[in-house]
Coordinates of C-alpha atoms in Angstrom, one line a residue:
X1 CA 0.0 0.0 0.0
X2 CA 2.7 2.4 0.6
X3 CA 4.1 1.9 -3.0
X4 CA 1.0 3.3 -4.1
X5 CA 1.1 6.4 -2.0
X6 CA 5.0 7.2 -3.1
X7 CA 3.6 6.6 -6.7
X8 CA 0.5 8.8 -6.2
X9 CA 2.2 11.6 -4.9
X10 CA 5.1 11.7 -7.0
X11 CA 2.6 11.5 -10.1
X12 CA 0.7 14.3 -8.2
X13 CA 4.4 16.4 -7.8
X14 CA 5.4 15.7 -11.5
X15 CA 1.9 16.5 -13.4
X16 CA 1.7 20.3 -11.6
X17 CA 5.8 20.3 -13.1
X18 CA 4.2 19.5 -16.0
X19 CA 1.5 21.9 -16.1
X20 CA 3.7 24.8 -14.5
X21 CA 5.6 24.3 -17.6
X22 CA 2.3 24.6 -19.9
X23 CA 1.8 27.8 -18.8
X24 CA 5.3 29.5 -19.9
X25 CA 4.7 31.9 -22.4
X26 CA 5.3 30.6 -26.2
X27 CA 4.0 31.5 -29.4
X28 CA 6.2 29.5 -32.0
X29 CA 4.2 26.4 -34.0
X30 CA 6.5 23.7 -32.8
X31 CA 5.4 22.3 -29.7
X32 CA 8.5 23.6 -27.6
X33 CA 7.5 23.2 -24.2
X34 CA 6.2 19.6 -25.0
X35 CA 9.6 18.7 -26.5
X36 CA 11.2 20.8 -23.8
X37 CA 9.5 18.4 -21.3
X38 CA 10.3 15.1 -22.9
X39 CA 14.0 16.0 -22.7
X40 CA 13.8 16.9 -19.2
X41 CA 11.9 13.9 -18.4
X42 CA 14.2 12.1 -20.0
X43 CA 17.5 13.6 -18.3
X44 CA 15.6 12.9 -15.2
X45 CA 14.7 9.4 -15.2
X46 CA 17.9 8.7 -16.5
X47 CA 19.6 10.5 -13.8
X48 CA 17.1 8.5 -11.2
X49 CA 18.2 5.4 -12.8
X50 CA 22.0 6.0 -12.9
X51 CA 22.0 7.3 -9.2
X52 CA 19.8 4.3 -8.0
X53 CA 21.5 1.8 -9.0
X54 CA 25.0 3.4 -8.1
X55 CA 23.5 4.7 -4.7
X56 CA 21.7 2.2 -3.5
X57 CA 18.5 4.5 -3.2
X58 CA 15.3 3.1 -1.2
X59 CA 12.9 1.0 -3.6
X60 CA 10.2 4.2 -2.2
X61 CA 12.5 6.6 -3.2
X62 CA 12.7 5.0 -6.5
X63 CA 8.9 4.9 -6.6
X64 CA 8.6 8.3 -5.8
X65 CA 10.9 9.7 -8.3
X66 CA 11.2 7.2 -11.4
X67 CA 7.4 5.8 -11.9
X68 CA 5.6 9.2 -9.6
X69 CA 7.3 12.3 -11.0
X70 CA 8.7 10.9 -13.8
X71 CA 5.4 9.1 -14.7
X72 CA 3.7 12.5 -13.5
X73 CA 5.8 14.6 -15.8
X74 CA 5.8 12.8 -19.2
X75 CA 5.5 9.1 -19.7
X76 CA 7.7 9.7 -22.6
X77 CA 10.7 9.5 -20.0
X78 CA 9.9 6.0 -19.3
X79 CA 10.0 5.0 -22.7
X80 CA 13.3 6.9 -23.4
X81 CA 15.1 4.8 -20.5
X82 CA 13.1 1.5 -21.8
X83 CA 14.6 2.1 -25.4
X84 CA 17.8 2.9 -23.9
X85 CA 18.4 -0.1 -22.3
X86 CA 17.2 -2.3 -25.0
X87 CA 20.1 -0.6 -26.7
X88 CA 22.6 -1.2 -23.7
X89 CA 21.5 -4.8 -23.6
X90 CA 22.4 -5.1 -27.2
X91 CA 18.3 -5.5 -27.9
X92 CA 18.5 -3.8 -31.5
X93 CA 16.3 -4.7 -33.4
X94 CA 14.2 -4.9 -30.2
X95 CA 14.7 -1.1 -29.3
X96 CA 14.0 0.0 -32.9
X97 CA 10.9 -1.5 -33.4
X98 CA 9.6 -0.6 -30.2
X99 CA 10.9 2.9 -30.8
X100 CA 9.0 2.9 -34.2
X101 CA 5.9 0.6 -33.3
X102 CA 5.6 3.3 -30.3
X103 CA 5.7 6.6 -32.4
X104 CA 3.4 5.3 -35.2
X105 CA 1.1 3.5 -32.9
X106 CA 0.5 6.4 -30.5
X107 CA -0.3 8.5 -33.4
X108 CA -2.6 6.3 -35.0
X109 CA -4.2 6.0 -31.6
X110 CA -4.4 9.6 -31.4
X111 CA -6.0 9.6 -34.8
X112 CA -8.5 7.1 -34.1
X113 CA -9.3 9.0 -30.4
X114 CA -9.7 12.0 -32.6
X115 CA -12.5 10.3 -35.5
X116 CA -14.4 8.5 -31.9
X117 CA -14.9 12.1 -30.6
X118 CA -15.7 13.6 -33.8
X119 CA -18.0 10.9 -35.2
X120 CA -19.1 8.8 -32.0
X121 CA -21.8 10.5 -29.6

């Protein structure tokens, strides 16, 4: 049960990062701030990871940090440090498609989400 209160509230702690960063004033067409967040996410989580495993850091503090504010913050940072160690475990073919698979199958699903609300009631 405690897992999922380190979760919860590191989720809580990452999505207001998220959103604080939403509201930074930007008026260019590509999605900066998105991009911007992903990165950061990714630095992050990668940092998390590295330190964990090198530190020793308590499986709550991982919680907290890696799958809460992480997780909270972009999920895109989870799939950056999944692709990277497909790569480190010498997975290649592995990490590629599931780097492709991932980018064309969340935008079809964002395509299909898109025609349900426009043409489901």
């Amino acid at each position: 049960m405690n897992a999922f209160l380190f979760v919860g509230l590191g989720g809580a702690l990452g999505a207001m990062l998220r959103y604080a960063i939403s509201l930074m004033p930007y008026k260019g067409t590509f999605p900066a701030l998105t991009f911007a967040t992903n990165v950061l996410g990714a630095l992050l989580i990668g940092y998390i990871a590295g330190a964990a495993a090198r530190r020793g850091y308590s499986q709550n503090l991982v919680l907290f940090l890696k799958t809460g504010v992480c997780g909270g913050f972009t999920t895109f940072s989870t799939f950056s440090l999944e692709a990277y160690n497909l790569f480190g475990q010498r997975h290649y073919g592995i990490a590629v498609f599931y780097m492709a698979a991932s980018a064309l199958c969340c935008l079809a699903g964002v395509a299909a989400g898109m025609y349900a609300a426009e043409h489901i009631g």
